Short mmCIF file of C-alpha atoms in Angstrom, two decimals:
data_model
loop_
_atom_site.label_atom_id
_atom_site.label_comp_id
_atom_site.label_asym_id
_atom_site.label_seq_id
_atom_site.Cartn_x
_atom_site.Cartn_y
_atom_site.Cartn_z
CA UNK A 1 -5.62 -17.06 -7.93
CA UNK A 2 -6.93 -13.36 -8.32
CA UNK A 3 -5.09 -10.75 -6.20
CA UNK A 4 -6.05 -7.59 -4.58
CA UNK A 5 -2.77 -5.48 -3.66
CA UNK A 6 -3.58 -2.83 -0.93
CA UNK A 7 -0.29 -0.93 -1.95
CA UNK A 8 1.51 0.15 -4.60
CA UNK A 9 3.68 3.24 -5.06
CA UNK A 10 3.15 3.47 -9.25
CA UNK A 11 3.02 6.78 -9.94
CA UNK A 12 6.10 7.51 -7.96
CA UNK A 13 8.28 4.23 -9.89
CA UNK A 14 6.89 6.02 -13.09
CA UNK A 15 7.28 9.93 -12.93
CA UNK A 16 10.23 9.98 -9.96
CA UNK A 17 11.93 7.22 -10.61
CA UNK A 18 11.29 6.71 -14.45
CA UNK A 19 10.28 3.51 -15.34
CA UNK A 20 8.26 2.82 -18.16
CA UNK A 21 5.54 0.57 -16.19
CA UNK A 22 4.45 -0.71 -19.55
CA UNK A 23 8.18 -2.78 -19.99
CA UNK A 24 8.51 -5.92 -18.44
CA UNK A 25 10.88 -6.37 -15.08
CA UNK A 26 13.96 -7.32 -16.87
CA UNK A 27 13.43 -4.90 -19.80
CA UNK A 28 13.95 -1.54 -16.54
CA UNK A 29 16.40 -4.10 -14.84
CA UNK A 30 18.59 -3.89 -18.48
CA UNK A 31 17.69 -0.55 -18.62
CA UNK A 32 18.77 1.11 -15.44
CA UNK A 33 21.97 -1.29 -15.59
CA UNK A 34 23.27 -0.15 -18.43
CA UNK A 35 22.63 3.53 -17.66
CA UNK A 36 24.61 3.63 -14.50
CA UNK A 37 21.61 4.87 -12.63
CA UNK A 38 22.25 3.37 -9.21
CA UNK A 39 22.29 6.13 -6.82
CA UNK A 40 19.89 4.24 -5.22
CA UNK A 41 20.75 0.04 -4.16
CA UNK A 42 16.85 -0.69 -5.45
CA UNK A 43 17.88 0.33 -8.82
CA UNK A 44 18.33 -2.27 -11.33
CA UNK A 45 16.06 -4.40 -8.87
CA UNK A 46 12.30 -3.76 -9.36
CA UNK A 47 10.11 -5.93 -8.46
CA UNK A 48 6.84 -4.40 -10.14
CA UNK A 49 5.34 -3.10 -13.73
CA UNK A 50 1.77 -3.71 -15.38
CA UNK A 51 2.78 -7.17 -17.40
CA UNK A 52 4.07 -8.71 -14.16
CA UNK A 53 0.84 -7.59 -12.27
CA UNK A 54 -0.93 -9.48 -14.68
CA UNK A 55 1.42 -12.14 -14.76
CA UNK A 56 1.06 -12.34 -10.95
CA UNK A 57 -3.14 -11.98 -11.41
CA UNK A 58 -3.49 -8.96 -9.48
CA UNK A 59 -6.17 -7.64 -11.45
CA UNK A 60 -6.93 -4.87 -8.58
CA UNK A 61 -4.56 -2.89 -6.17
CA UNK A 62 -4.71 0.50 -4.16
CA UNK A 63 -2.53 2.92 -6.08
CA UNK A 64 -0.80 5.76 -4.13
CA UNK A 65 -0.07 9.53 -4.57
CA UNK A 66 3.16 10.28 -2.47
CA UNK A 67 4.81 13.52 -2.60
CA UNK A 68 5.98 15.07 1.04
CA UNK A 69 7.31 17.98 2.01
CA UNK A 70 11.01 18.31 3.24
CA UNK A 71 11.88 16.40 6.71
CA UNK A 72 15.02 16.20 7.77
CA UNK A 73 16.48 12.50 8.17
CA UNK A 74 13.84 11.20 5.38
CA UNK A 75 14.90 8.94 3.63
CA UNK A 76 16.50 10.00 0.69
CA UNK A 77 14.01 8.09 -2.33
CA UNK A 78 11.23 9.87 -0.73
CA UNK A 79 9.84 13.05 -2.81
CA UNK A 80 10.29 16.08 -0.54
CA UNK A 81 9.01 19.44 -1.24
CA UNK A 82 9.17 22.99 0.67
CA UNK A 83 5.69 24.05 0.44
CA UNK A 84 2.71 21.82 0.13
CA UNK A 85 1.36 24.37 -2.69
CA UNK A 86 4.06 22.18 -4.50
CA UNK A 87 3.67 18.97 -2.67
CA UNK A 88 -0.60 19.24 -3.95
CA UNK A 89 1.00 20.30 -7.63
CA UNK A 90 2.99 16.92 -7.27
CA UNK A 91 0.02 14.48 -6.69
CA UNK A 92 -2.28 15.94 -9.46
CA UNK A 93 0.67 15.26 -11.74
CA UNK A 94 1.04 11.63 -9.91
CA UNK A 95 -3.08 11.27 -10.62
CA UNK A 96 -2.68 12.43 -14.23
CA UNK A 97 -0.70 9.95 -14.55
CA UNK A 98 -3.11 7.23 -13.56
CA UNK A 99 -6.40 8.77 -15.53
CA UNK A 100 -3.54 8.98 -18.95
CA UNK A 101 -3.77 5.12 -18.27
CA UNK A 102 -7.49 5.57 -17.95
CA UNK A 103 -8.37 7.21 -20.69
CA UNK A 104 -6.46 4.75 -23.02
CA UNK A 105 -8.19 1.79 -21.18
CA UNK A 106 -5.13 0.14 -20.20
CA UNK A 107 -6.47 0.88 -16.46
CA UNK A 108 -10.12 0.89 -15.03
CA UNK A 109 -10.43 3.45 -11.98
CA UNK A 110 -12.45 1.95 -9.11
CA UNK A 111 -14.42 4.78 -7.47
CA UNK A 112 -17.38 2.45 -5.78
CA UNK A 113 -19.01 -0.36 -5.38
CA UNK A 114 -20.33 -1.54 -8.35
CA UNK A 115 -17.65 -0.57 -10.29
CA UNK A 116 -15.39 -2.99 -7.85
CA UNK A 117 -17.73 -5.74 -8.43
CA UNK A 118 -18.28 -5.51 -12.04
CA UNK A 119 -14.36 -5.41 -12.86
CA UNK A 120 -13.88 -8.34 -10.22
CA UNK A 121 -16.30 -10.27 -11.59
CA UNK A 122 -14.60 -9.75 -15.10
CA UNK A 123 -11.57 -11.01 -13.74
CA UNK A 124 -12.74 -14.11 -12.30
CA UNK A 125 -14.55 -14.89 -15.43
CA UNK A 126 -11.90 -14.14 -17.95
CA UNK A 127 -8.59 -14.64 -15.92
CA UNK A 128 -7.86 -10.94 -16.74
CA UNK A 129 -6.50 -11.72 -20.41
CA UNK A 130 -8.93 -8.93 -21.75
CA UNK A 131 -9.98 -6.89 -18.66
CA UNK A 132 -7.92 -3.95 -17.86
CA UNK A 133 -5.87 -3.79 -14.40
CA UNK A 134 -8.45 -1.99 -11.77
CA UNK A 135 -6.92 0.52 -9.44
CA UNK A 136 -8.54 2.33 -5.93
CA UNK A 137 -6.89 5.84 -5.50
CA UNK A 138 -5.40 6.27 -2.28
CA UNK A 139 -2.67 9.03 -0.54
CA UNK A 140 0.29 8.18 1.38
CA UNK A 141 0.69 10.94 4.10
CA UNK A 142 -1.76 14.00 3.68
CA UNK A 143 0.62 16.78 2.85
CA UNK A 144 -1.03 17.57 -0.39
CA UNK A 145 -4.39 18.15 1.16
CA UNK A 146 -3.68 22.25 1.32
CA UNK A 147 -6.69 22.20 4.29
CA UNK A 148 -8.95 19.97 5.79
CA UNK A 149 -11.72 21.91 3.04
CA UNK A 150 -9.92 20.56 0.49
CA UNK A 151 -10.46 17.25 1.24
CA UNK A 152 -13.97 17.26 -1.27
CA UNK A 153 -11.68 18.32 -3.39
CA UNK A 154 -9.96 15.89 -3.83
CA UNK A 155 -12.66 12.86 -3.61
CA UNK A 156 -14.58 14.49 -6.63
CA UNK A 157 -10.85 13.89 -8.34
CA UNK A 158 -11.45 10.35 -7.40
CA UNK A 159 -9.30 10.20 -4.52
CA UNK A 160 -11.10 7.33 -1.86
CA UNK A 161 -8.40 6.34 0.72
CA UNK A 162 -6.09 8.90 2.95
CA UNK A 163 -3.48 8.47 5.43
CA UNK A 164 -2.94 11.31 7.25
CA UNK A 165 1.04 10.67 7.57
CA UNK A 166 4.07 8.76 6.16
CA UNK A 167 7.70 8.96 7.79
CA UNK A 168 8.54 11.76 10.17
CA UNK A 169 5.67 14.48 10.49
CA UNK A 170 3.18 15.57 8.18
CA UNK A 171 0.79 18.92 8.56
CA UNK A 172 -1.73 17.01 10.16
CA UNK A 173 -0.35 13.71 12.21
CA UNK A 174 3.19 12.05 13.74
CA UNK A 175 4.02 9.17 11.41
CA UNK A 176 6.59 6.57 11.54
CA UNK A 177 9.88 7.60 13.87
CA UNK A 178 7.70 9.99 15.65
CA UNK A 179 6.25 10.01 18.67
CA UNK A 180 3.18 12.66 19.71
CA UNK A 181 -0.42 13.22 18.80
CA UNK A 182 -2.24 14.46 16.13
CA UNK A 183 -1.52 18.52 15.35
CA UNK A 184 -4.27 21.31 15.35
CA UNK A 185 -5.93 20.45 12.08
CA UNK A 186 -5.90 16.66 11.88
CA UNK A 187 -9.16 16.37 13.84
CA UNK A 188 -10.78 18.70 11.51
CA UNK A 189 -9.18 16.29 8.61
CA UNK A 190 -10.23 13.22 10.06
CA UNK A 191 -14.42 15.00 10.30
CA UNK A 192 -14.11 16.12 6.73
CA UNK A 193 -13.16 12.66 5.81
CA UNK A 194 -15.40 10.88 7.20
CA UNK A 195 -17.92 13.51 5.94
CA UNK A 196 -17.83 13.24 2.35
CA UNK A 197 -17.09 8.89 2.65
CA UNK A 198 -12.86 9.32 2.14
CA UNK A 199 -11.57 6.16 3.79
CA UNK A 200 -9.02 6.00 6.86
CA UNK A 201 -5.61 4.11 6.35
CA UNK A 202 -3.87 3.81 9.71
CA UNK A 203 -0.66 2.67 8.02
CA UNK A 204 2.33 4.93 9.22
CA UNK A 205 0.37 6.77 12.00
CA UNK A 206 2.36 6.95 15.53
CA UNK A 207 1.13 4.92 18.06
CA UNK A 208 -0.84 8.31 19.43
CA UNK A 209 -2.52 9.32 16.26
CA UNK A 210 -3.78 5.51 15.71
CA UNK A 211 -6.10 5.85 19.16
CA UNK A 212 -6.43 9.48 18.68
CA UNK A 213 -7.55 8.80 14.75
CA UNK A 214 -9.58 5.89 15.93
CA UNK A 215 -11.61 7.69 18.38
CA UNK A 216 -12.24 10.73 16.22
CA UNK A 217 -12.85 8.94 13.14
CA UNK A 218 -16.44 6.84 12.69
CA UNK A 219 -16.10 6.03 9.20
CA UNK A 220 -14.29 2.66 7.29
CA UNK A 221 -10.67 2.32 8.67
CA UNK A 222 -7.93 -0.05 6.78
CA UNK A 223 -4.04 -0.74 7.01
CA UNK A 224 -3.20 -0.93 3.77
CA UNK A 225 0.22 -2.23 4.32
CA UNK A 226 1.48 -3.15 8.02
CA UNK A 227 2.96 -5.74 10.06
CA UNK A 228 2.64 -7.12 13.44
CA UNK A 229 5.35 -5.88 16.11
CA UNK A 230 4.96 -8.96 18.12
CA UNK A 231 7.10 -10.88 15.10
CA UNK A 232 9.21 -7.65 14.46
CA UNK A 233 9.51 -5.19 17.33
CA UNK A 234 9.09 -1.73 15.71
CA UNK A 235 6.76 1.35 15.67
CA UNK A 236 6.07 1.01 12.10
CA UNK A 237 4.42 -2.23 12.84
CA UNK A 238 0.94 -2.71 14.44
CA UNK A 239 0.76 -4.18 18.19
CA UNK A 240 -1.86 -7.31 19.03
CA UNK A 241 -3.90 -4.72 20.73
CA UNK A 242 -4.20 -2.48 17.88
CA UNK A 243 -5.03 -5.44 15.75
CA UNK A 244 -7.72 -6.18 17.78
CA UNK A 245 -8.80 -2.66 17.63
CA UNK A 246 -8.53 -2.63 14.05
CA UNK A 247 -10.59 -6.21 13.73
CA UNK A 248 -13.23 -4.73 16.07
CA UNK A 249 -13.68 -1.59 13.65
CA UNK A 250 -13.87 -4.24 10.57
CA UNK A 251 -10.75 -3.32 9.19
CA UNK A 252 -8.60 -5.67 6.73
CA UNK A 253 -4.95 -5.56 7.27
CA UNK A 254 -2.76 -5.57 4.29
CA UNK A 255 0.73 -6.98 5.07
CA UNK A 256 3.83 -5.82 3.67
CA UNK A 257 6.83 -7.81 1.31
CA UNK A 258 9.98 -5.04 2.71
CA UNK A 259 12.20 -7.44 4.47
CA UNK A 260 12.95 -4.66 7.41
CA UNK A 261 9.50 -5.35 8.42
CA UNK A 262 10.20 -9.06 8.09
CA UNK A 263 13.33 -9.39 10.15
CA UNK A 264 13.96 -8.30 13.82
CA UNK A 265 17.06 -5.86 13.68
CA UNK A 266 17.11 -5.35 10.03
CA UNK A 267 19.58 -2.45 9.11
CA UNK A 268 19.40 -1.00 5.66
CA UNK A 269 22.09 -1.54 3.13
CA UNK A 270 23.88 -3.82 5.50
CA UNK A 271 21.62 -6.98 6.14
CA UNK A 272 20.90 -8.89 3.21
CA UNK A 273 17.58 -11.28 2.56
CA UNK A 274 19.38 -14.27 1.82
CA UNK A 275 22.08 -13.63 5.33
CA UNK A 276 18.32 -12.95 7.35
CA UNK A 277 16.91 -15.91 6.19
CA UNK A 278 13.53 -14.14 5.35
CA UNK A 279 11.58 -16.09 3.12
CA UNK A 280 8.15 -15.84 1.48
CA UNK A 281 6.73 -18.24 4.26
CA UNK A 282 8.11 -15.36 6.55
CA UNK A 283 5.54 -13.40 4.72
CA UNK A 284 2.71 -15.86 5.62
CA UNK A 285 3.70 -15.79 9.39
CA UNK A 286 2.29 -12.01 9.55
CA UNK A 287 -0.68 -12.88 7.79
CA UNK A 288 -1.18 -15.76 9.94
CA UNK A 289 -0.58 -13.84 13.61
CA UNK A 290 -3.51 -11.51 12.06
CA UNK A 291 -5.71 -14.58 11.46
CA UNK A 292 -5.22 -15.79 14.97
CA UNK A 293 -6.20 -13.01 16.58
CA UNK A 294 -8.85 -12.26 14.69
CA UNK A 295 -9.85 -15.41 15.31
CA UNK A 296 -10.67 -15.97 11.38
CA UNK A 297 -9.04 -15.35 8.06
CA UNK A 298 -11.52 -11.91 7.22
CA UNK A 299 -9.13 -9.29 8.31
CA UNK A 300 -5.75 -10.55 6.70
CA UNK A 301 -4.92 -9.48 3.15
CA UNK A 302 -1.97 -8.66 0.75
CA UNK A 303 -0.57 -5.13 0.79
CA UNK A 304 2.57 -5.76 -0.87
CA UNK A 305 4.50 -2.07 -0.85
CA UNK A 306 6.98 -3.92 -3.57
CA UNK A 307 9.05 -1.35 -5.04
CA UNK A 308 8.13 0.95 -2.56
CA UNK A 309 11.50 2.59 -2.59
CA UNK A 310 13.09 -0.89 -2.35
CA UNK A 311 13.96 -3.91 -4.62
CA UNK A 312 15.09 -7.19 -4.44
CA UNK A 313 17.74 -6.22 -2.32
CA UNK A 314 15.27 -5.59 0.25
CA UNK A 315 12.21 -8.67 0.02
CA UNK A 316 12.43 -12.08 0.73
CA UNK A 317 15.24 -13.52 -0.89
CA UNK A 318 12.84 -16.42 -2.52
CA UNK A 319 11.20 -13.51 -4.31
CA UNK A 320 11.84 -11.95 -8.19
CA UNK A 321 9.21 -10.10 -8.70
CA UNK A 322 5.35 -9.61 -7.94
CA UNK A 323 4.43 -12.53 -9.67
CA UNK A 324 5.62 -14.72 -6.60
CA UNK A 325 2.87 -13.38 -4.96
CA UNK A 326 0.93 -16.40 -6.67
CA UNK A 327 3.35 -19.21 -3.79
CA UNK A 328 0.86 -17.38 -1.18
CA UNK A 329 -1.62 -19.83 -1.24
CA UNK A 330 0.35 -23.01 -1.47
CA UNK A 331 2.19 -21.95 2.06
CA UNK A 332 -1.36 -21.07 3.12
CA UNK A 333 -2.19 -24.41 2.38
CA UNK A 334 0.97 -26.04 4.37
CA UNK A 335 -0.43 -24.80 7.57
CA UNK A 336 -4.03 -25.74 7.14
CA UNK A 337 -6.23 -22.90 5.62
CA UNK A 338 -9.10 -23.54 3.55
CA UNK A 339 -9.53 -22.67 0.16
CA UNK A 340 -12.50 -20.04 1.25
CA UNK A 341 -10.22 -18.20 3.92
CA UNK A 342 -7.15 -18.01 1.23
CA UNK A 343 -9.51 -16.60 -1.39
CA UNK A 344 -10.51 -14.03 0.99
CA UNK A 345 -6.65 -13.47 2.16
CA UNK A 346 -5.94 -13.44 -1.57
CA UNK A 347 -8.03 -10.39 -2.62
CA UNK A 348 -11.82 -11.47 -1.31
CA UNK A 349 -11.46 -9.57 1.95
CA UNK A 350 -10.65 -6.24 0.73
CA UNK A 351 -13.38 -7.06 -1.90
CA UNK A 352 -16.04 -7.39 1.08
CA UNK A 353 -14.71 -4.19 2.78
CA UNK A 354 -14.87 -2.16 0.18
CA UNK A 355 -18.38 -3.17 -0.86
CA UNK A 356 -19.35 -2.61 2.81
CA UNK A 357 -17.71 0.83 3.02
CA UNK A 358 -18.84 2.19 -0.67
CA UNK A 359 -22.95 1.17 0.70
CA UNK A 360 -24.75 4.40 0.24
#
């Protein structure tokens, strides 16, 4: 079945981490092995590169640019930078990277609407064998965008999706761990945005900025990759009332394969996938809970953040690499969904919101 992944840290694996995206899984796997390059436990255990996205048939995904400035108590895999003069010189290098692919045709860069359908379409009809993987620009955390001005700038460079924070603070918004509003010139960010059509990802926002963002913002709003806090009880994840919020607005919710959004109590580096128990049909319970209270399967969707600074140490332990993505459907199937609603789950829904949100 054709995929649509709503998240995907690529540029990031490729230039920061340096994986050669083009190699299969096991080819970096050998690779970063045998070169002793495990400062990091997800080394040695990715999860992601172009030949498994195909092999998993997700012919589209939402591609990030992630550099952030310095916080302290960040995560140490995260890019951090002093000034965002550097943090902006960053991303360009992270979107170079993606129009490179471009140019050679090995990616198609999904800008609007018809674009989207066209390369769908080709999917569908050819089971992706000769279509290029498509990819919708987005930014993780807004600390390249030098000023709210800028942000024309950078949806001429093809940039379509921004979320104003990640982890900790960024110029403009209190992300995840934080609590407090938005700061001075996120307003202005969120107008300018919704000005020239850039589209609103809630994901990482503090429970503050989400109603503050949500009342200042009147343009197409998404969560690329979030999970419900009812299952897991944690900022990062999105309460029942801010689904609702989210399905009122005609968002689609994109949820997430990082086991500490999975498991209740997770602690990093010291509970393990297989010890937790979480499975991909742990997955399908967060996709479900959105379905329910939706009251239909149009605002659930996959949003994978595999690789995302994490491995297989850190996903359901039933899970190798992307391609497992493709057992969705059968454990859709187990609890009674219908071949429309896991189509839509699958990659239709963020097909439909996209074409509703690129209408001009």
């Amino acid at each position: 079945m054709i995929v649509l992944d709503a998240h995907l840290d690529l540029a990031w694996n490729a230039i920061d981490w340096n994986r050669d995206l083009l190699q299969t899984v096991a080819e970096i796997r050998a690779r970063e092995n045998a070169t002793n390059s495990l400062e990091f436990k997800a080394r040695g255990r990715n999860t992601v590169t172009f030949p498994e996205l195909r092999k998993a048939k997700v012919g589209t995904f939402i591609c990030t640019l992630l550099p952030r400035l310095f916080r302290p108590n960040l995560m140490p895999a995260i890019q951090r930078y002093s000034a965002m003069e550097a943090a902006y010189a960053a991303a360009m290098g992270q979107l170079s990277y993606y129009r490179a692919l471009a140019d050679v045709g090995y990616l198609r860069w999904i800008k609007d609407a018809a674009t989207l359908d066209k390369h769908v379409n080709a999917w569908k009809t050819s089971g992706g064998d000769r279509e290029p993987l498509g990819f919708i620009l987005s930014m993780e955390g807004a600390d390249s965008v030098l000023s709210p001005e800028q942000v024309q700038h950078w949806f001429d460079a093809g940039l379509r999706i921004i979320g104003p924070a990640h982890y900790g603070v960024s110029p403009y918004a209190h992300g995840t761990g934080t609590e407090g509003g938005l700061f001075p010139q996120g307003p202005a960010l969120l107008k300018e945005m919704q000005r020239v059509g850039m589209i609103l990802d809630v994901t990482h926002l503090s429970d503050q900025c989400f109603d503050e963002a949500l009342d200042i913002y009147g343009g197409p709003v998404l969560a690329s990759h979030h999970n419900c806090r009812a299952l897991v009880p944690d900022q990062r994840q999105l309460t029942d009332d801010q689904i609702k919020r989210l399905v009122k607005r005609g968002a689609v919710i994109g949820s997430a394969l990082d086991a500490w959004m999975l498991y209740p109590g997770w602690v990093r580096g010291t509970t393990t996938p297989k010890d937790s128990g979480v499975t991909m049909d742990t997955y399908v319970d967060h996709i479900d809970r959105v379905c329910q209270l939706a009251g239909n399967a149009r605002h659930a969707a996959i949003g994978t953040d595999l690789d995302g600074g994490f491995g297989t140490e850190q996903t359901p332990h039933d899970l190798d690499t992307i391609a497992d993505l493709q057992r969705v459907p059968d454990l859709l199937r187990k609890r009674g969904y219908k071949e429309g609603d896991i189509e839509g789950i699958m990659c239709g829904n963020w097909v439909r919101f996209f074409k509703e949100a690129w209408k001009k």
